[in-house]
mmCIF file of C-alpha atoms and ligand atoms in Angstrom:
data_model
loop_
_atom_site.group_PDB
_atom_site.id
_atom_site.type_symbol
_atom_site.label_atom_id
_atom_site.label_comp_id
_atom_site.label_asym_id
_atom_site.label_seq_id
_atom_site.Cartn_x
_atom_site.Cartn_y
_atom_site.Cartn_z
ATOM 1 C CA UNK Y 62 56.601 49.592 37.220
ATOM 2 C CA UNK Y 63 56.975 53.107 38.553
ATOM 3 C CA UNK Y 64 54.203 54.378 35.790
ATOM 4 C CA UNK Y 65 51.405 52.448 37.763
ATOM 5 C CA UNK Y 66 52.644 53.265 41.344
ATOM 6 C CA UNK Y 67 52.372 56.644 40.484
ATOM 7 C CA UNK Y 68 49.022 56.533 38.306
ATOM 8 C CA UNK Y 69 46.326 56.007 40.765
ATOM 9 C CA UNK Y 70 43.966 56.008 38.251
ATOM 10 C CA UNK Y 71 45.314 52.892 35.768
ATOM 11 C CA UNK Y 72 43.337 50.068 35.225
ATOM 12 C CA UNK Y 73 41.995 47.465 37.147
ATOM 13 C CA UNK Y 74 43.842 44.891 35.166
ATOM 14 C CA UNK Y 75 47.373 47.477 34.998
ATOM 15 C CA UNK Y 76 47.932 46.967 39.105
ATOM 16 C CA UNK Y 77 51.272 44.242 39.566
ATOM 17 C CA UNK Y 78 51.287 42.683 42.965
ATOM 18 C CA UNK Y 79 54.495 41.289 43.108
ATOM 19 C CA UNK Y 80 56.793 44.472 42.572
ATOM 20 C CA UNK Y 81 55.023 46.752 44.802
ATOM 21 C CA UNK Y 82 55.688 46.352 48.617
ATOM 22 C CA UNK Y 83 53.082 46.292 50.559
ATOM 23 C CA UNK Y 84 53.746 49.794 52.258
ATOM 24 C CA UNK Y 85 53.397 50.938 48.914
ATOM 25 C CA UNK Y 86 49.978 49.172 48.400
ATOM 26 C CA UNK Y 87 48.780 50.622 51.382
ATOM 27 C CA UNK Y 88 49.371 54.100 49.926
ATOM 28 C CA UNK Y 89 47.975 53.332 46.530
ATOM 29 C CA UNK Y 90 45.017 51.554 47.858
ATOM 30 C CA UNK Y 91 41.310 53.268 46.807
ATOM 31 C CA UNK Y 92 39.857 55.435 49.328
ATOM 32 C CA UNK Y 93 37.209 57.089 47.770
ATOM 33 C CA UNK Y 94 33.560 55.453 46.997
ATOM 34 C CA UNK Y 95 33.672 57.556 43.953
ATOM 35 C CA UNK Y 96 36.657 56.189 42.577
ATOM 36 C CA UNK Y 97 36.103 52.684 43.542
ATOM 37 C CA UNK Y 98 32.790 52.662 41.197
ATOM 38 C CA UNK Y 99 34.667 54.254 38.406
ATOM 39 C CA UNK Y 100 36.890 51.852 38.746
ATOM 40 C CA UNK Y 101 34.931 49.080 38.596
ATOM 41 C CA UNK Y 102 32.088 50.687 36.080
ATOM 42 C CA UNK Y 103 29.450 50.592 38.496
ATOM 43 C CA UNK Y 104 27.085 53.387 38.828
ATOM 44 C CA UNK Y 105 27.597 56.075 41.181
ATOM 45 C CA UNK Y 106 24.072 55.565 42.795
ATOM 46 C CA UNK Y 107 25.411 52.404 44.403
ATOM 47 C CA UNK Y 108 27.051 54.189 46.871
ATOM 48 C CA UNK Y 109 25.827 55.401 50.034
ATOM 49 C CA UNK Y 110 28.364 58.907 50.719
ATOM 50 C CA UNK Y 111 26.775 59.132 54.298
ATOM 51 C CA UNK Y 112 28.055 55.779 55.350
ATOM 52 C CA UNK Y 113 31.226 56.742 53.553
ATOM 53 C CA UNK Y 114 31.604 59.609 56.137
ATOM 54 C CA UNK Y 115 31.308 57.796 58.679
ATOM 55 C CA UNK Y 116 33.527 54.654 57.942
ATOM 56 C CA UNK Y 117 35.832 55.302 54.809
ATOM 57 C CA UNK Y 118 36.116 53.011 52.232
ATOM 58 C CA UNK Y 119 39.951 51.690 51.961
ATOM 59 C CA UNK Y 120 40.469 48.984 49.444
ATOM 60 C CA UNK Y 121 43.197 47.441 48.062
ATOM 61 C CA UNK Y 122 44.249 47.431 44.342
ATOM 62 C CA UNK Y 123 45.192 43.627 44.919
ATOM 63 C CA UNK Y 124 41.655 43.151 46.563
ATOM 64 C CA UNK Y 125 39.647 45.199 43.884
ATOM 65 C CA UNK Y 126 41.504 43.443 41.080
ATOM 66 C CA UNK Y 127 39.528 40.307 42.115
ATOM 67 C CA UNK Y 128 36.360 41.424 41.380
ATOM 68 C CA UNK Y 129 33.766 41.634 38.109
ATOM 69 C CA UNK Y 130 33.347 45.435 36.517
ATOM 70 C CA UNK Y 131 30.385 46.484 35.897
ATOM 71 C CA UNK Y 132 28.928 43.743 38.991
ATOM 72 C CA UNK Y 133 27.356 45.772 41.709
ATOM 73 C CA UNK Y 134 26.702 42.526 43.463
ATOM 74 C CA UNK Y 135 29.915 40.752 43.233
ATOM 75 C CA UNK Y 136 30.669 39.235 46.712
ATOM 76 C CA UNK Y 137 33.916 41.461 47.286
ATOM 77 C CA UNK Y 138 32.946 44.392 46.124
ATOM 78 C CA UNK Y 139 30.008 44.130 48.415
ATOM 79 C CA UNK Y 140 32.445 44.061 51.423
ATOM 80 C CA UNK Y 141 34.420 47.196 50.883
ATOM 81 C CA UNK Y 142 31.399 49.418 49.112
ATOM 82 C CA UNK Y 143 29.222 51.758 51.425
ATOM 83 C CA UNK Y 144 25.379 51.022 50.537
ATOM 84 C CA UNK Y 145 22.383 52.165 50.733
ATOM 85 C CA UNK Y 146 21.058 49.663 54.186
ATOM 86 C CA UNK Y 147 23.835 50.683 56.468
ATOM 87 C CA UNK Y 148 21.878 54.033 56.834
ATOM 88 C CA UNK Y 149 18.929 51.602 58.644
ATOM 89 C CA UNK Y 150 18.621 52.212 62.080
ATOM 90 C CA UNK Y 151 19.233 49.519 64.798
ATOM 91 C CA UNK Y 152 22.079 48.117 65.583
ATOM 92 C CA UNK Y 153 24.758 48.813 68.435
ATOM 93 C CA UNK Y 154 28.164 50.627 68.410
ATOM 94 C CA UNK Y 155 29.966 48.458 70.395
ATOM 95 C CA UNK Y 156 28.204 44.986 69.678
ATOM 96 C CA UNK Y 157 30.293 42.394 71.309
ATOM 97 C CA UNK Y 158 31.408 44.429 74.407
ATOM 98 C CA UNK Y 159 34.839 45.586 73.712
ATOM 99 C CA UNK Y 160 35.133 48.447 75.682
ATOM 100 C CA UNK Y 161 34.080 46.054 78.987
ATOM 101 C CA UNK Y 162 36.492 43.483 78.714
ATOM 102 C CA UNK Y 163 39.975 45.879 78.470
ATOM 103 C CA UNK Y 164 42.402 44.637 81.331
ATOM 104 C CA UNK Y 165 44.450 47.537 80.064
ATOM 105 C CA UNK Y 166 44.201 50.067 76.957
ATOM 106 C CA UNK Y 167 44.692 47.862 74.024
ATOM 107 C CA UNK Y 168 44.247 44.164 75.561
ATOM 108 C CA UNK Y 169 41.824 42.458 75.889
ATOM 109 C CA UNK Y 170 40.749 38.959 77.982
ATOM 110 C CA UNK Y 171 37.443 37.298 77.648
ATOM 111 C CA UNK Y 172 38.181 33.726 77.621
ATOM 112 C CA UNK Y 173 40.597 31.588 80.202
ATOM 113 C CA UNK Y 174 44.261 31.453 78.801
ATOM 114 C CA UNK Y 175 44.518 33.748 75.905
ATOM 115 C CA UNK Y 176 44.889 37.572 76.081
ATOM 116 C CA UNK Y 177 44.157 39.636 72.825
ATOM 117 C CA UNK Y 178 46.207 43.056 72.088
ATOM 118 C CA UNK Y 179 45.305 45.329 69.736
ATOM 119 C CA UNK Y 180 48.846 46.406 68.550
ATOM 120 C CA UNK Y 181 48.081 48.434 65.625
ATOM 121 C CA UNK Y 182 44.603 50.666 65.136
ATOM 122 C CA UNK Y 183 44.683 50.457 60.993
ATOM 123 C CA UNK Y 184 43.585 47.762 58.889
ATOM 124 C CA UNK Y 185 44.839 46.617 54.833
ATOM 125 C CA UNK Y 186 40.700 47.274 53.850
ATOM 126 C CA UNK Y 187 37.521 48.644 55.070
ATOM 127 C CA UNK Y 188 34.882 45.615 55.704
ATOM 128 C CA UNK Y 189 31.883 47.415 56.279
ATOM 129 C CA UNK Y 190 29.858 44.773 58.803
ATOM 130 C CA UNK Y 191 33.468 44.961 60.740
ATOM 131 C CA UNK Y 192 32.323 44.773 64.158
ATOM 132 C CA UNK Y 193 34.793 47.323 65.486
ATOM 133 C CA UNK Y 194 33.621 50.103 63.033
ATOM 134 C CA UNK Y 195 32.902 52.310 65.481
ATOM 135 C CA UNK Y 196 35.692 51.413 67.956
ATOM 136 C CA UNK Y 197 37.144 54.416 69.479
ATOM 137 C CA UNK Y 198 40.662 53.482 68.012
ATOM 138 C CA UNK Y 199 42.058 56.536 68.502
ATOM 139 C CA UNK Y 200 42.421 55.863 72.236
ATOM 140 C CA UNK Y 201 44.024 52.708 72.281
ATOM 141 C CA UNK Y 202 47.805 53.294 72.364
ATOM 142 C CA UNK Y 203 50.391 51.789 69.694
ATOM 143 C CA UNK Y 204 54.270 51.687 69.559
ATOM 144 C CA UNK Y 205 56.535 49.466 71.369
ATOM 145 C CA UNK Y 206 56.613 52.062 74.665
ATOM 146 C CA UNK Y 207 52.948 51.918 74.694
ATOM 147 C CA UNK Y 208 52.582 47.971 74.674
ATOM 148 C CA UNK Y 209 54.460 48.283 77.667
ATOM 149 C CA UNK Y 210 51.510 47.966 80.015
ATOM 150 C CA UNK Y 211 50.138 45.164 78.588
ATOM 151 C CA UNK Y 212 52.856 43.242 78.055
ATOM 152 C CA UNK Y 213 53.716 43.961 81.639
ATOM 153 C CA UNK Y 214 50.102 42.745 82.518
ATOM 154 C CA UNK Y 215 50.437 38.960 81.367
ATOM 155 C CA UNK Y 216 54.173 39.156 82.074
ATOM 156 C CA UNK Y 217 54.178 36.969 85.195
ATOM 157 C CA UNK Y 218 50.390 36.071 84.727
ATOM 158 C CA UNK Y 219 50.969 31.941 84.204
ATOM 159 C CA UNK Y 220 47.397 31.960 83.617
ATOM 160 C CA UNK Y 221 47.985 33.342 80.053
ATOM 161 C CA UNK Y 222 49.632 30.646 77.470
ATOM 162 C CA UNK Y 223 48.249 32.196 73.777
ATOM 163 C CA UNK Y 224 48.515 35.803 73.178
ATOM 164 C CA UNK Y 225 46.682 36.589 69.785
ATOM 165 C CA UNK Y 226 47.721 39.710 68.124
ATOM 166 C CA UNK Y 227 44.819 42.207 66.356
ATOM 167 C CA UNK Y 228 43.711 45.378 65.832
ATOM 168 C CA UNK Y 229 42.930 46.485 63.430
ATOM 169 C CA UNK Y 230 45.219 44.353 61.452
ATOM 170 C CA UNK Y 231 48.409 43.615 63.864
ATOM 171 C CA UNK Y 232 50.497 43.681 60.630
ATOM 172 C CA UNK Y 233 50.281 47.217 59.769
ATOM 173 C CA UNK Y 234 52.532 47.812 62.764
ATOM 174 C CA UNK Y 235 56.438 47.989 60.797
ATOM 175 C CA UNK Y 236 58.544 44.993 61.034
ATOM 176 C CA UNK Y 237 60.993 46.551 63.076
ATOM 177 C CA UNK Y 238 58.380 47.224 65.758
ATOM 178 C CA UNK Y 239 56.484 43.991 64.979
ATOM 179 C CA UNK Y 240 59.828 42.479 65.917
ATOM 180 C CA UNK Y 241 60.620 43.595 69.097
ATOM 181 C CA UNK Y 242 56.678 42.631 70.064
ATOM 182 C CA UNK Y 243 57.081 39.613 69.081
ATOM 183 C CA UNK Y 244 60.608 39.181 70.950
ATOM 184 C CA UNK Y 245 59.490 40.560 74.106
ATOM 185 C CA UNK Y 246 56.607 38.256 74.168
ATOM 186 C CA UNK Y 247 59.047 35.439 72.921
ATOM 187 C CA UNK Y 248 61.278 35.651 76.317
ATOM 188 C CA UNK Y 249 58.264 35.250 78.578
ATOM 189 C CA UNK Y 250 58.615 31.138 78.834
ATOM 190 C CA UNK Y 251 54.637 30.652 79.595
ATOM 191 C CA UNK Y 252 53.363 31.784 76.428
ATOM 192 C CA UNK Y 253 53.409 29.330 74.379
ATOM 193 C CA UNK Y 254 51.506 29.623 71.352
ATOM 194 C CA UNK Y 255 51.123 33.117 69.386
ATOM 195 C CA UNK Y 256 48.196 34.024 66.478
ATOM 196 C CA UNK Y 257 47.899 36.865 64.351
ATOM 197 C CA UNK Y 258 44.645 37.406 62.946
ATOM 198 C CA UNK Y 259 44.711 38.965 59.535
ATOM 199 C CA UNK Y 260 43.591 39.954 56.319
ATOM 200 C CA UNK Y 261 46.746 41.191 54.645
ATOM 201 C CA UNK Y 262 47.901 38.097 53.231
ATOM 202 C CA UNK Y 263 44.440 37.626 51.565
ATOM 203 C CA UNK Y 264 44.235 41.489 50.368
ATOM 204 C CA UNK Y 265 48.046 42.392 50.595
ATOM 205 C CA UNK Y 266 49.532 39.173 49.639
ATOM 206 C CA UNK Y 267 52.975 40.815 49.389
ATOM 207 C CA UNK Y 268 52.740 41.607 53.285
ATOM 208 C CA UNK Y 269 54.080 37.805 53.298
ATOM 209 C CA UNK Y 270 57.727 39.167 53.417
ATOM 210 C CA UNK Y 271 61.421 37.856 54.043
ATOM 211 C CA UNK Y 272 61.198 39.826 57.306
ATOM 212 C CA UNK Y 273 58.127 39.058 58.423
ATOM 213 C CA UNK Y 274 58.932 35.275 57.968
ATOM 214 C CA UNK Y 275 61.968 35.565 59.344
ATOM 215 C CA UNK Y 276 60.705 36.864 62.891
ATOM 216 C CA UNK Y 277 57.969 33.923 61.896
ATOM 217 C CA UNK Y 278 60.710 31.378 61.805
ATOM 218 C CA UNK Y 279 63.391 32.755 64.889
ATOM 219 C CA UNK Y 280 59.734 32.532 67.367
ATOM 220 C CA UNK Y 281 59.901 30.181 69.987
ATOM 221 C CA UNK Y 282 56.060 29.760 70.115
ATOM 222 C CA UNK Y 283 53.795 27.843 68.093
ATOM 223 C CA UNK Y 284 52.281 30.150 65.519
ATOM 224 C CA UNK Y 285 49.033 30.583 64.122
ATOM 225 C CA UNK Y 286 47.692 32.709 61.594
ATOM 226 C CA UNK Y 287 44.303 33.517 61.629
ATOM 227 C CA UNK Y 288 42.760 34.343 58.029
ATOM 228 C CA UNK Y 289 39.538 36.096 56.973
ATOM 229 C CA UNK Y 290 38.436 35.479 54.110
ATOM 230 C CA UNK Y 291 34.530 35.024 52.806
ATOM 231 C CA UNK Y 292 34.263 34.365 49.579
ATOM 232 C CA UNK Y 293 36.279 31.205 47.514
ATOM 233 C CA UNK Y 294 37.312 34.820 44.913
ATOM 234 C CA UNK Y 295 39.246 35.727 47.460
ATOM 235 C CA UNK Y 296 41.513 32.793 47.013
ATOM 236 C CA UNK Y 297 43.807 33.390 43.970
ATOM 237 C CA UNK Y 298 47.479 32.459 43.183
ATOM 238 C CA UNK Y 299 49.434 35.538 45.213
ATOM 239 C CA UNK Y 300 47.356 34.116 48.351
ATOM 240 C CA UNK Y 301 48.152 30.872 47.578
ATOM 241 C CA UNK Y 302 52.109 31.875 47.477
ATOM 242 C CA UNK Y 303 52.018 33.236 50.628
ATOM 243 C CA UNK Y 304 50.207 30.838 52.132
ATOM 244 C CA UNK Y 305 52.791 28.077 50.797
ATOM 245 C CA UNK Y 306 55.611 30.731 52.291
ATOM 246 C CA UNK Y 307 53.884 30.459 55.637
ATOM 247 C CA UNK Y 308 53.371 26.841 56.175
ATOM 248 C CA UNK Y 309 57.415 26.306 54.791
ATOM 249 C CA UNK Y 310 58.085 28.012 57.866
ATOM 250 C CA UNK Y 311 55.984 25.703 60.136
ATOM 251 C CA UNK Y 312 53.102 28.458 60.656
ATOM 252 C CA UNK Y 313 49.446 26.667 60.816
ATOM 253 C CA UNK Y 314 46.848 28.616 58.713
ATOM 254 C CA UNK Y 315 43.142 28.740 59.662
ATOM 255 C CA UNK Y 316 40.650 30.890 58.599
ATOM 256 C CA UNK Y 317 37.129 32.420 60.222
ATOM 257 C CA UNK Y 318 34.687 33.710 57.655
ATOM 258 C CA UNK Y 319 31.347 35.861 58.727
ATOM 259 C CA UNK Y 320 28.312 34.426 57.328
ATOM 260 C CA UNK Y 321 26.928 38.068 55.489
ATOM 261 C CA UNK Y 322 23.629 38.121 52.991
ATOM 262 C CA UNK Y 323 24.085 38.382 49.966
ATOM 263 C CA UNK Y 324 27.596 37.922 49.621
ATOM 264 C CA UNK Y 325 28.200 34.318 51.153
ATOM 265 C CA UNK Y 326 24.540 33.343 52.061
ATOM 266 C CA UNK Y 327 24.117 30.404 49.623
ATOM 267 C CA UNK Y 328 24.903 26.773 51.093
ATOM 268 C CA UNK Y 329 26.571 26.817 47.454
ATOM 269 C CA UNK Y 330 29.019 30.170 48.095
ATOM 270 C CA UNK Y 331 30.174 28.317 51.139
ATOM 271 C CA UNK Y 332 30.887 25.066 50.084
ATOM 272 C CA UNK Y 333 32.943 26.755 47.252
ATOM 273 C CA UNK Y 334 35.123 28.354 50.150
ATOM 274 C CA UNK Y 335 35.248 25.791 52.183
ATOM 275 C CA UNK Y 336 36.654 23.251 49.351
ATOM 276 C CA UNK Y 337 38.956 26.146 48.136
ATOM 277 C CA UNK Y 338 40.547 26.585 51.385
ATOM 278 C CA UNK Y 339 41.514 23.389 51.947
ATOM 279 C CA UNK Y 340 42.980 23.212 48.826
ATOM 280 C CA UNK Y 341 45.177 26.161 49.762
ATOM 281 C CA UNK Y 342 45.779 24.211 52.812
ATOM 282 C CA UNK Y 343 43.844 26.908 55.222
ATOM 283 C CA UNK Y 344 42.147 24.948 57.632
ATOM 284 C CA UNK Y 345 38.151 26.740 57.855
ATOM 285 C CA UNK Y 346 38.044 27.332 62.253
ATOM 286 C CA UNK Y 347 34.710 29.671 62.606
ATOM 287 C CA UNK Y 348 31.825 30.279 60.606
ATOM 288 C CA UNK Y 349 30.818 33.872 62.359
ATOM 289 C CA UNK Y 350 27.381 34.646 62.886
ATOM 290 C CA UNK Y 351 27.106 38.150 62.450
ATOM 291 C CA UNK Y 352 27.644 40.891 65.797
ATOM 292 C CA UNK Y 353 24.851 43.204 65.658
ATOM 293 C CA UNK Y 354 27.002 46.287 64.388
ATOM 294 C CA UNK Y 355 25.416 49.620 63.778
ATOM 295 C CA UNK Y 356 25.437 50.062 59.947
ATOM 296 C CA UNK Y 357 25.241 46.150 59.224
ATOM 297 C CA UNK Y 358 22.017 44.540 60.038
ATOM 298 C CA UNK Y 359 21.427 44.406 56.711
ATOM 299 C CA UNK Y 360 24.008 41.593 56.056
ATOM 300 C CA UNK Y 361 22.436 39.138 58.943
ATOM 301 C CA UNK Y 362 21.642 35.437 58.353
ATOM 302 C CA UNK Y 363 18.722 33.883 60.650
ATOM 303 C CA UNK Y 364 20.260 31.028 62.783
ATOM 304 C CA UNK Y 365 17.804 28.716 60.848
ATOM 305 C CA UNK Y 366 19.042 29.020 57.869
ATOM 306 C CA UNK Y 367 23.112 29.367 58.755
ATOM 307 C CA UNK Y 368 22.773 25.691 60.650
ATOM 308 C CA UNK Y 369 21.327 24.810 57.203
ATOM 309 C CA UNK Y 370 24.306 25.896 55.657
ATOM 310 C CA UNK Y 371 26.798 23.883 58.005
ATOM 311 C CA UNK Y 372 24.679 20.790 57.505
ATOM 312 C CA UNK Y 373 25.142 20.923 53.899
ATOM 313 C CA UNK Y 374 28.720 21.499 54.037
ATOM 314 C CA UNK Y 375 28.986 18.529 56.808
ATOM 315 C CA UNK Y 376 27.141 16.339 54.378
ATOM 316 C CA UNK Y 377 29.516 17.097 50.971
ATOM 317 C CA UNK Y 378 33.343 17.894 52.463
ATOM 318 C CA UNK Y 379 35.728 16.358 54.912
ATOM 319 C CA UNK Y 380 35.019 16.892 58.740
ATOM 320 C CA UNK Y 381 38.238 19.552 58.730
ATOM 321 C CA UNK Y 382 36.485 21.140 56.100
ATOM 322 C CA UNK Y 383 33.616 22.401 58.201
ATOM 323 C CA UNK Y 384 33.838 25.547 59.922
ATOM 324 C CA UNK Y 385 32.216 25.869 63.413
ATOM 325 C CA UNK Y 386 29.160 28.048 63.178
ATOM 326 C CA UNK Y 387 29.326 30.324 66.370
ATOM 327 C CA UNK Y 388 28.291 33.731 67.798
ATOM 328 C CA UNK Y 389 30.156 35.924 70.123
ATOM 329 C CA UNK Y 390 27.583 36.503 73.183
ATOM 330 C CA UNK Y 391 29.262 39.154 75.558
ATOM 331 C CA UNK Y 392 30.163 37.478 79.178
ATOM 332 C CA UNK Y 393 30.380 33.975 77.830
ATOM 333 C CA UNK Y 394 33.507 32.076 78.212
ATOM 334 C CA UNK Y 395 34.132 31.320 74.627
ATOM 335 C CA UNK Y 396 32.425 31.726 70.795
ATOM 336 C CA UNK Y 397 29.105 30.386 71.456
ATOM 337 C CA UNK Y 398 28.121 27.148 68.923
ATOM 338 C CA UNK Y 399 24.955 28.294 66.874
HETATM 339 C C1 LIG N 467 37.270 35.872 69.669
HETATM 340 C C2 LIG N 467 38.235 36.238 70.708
HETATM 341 C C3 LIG N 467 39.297 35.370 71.042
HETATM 342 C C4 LIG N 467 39.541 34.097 70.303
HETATM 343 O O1 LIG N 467 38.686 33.086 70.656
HETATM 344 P P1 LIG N 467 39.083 31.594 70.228
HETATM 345 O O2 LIG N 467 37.873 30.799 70.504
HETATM 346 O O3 LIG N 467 40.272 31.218 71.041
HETATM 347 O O4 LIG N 467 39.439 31.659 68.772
HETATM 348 C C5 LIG N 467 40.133 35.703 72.071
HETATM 349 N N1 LIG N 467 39.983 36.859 72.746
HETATM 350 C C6 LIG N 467 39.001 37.718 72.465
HETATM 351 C C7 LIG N 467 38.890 38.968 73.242
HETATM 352 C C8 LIG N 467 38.094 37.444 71.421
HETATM 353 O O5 LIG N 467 37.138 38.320 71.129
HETATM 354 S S1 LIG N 468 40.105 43.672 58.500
HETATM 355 FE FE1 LIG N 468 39.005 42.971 60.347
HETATM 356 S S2 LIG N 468 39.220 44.667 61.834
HETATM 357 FE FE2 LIG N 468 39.746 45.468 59.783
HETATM 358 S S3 LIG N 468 37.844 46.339 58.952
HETATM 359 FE FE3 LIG N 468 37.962 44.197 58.228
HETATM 360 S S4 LIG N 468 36.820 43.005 59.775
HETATM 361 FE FE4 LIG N 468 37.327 45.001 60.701
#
């Protein structure tokens, strides 16, 4: 398949998931609003170049291929395409506290028992009402030496049991590294239950590797992975696979969604997810009511009309079928039910 790894440019329909490893897909991913809409035939004018420069777009050819040409409303490409509203004013930079809650560079602790490091800075796509947009990345440290203080700060805290690795996505960090981390944390007897919250095996599938399920397999801890996906065309067969990969070696797969306008607003958009992800066997864990991020108001469901949502849902699917609808509110002591 070397032609289409080299040929950014082929088709929509030319890109092959399973041959290309997913340091590869990471290169050849799209990240230019120009080329995305040629790409998918949609007019130029549905792009908003200011909010490009200030968050790129970055989207995978395994993401993209999921989507309708010529749709300039179809739910996915929605998520990774800079429009016209995120140049609205309002909005805050920083919208669920971050920055305040640091108990060193890189981890953070809001709630009682689980600390949350950032391990790696880049993500496998661009979501543009991402509430750490405009997270100053660039100072939190990465590498193995640079863990070092956080690691050391839950070391001997026997308050901790969970430690929940993010970023970013936490599985852009190499497997080698990734390894170690996950070793080191590993030998520290009162943590007992790890989760990696991620979007690479929804827009990467082939992140789902031997190695990674290897180190997956040798952990002593229970572990989670936490999915994000929004929209039941997310779902197709590669995510499937590595979902199946996952759970064969005892990993438990949930997933939080954010409730966004006009991409998974209808009661009808989420009761298609919701019955598609239990068919995957990903368990739905939080509906997310959107964090007031600079550059995303536009995407924001009224409370009203999101608890409408849930009570459809509750009222067609099985009880694990229905996400918990919850907002982060900065200083509480968990997700706050909606
Ligand atoms: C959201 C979040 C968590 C996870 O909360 P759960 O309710 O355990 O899923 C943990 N730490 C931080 C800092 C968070 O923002
Ligand atoms: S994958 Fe998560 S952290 Fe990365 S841009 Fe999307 S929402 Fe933000």
């Amino acid at each position: 398949m070397a032609t289409i790894l080299t040929n950014s440019t082929n088709s929509v329909e030319a890109c092959s998931d399973t041959d290309v490893s997913w340091q590869r897909a990471m290169k050849r991913a799209i990240r230019d609003g120009i080329e995305l809409c040629e790409k998918l035939q949609i007019d130029r004018s549905e792009l908003n170049r200011a909010a490009e420069g200030e968050f790129p777009v970055f989207a995978p050819l395994e993401y993209i291929r999921r989507m309708s040409p010529g749709d300039p409303n179809d739910p996915l490409l929605l998520q990774v395409l800079p429009q016209a509203a995120e140049s609205q004013s309002g909005g805050l930079l920083d919208p669920v506290d971050d920055l305040g809650n640091q108990r060193s560079s890189g981890l953070l602790q809001k709630y009682p028992g689980r600390v949350l490091l950032m391990n790696s800075t880049a993500c496998a796509v661009h979501c543009r009402y991402c509430f750490r947009r405009h997270f100053p990345y660039s100072d939190v440290p990465v590498g193995i030496d640079s863990w070092t203080s956080s690691l050391d700060s839950f070391r001997h805290d026997e308050s901790i049991r969970e430690v929940i690795l993010s970023g970013g996505d936490p599985l852009t960090s190499n497997d080698v590294m990734l390894g170690q981390l996950i070793d080191t944390i590993n030998k520290m007897p009162h943590i007992r239950r790890l989760r990696i919250h991620t979007r690479f095996p929804v827009v990467i599938p082939q992140r789902v590797c031997e190695t990674l399920l290897e180190w997956v397999q040798a952990a002593r801890m229970a572990v989670y992975f936490v999915l994000h996906i929004n929209h039941a065309n997310e779902i197709d067969e590669s995510l499937r696979v590595a979902v199946r990969q996952l759970a064969q070696k005892g990993v438990t797969v949930l997933n939080q969604a954010v409730l966004l306008r006009g991409i998974n607003d209808q009661p009808s958009d989420q009761l298609a997810l919701c019955e598609e992800l239990i068919n995957t066997q990903i368990l739905p864990y939080y509906l997310h009511q959107l964090d007031p991020v600079q550059g995303a108001l536009h995407y924001e469901v009224c409370d009203a009309e999101a608890q409408a949502i849930v009570n459809h849902l509750r009222s067609q699917l099985p009880g694990y079928a229905v996400p918990k609808l919850v907002r982060e509110i900065s200083g509480e002591s968990s997700k706050t039910p909606v």
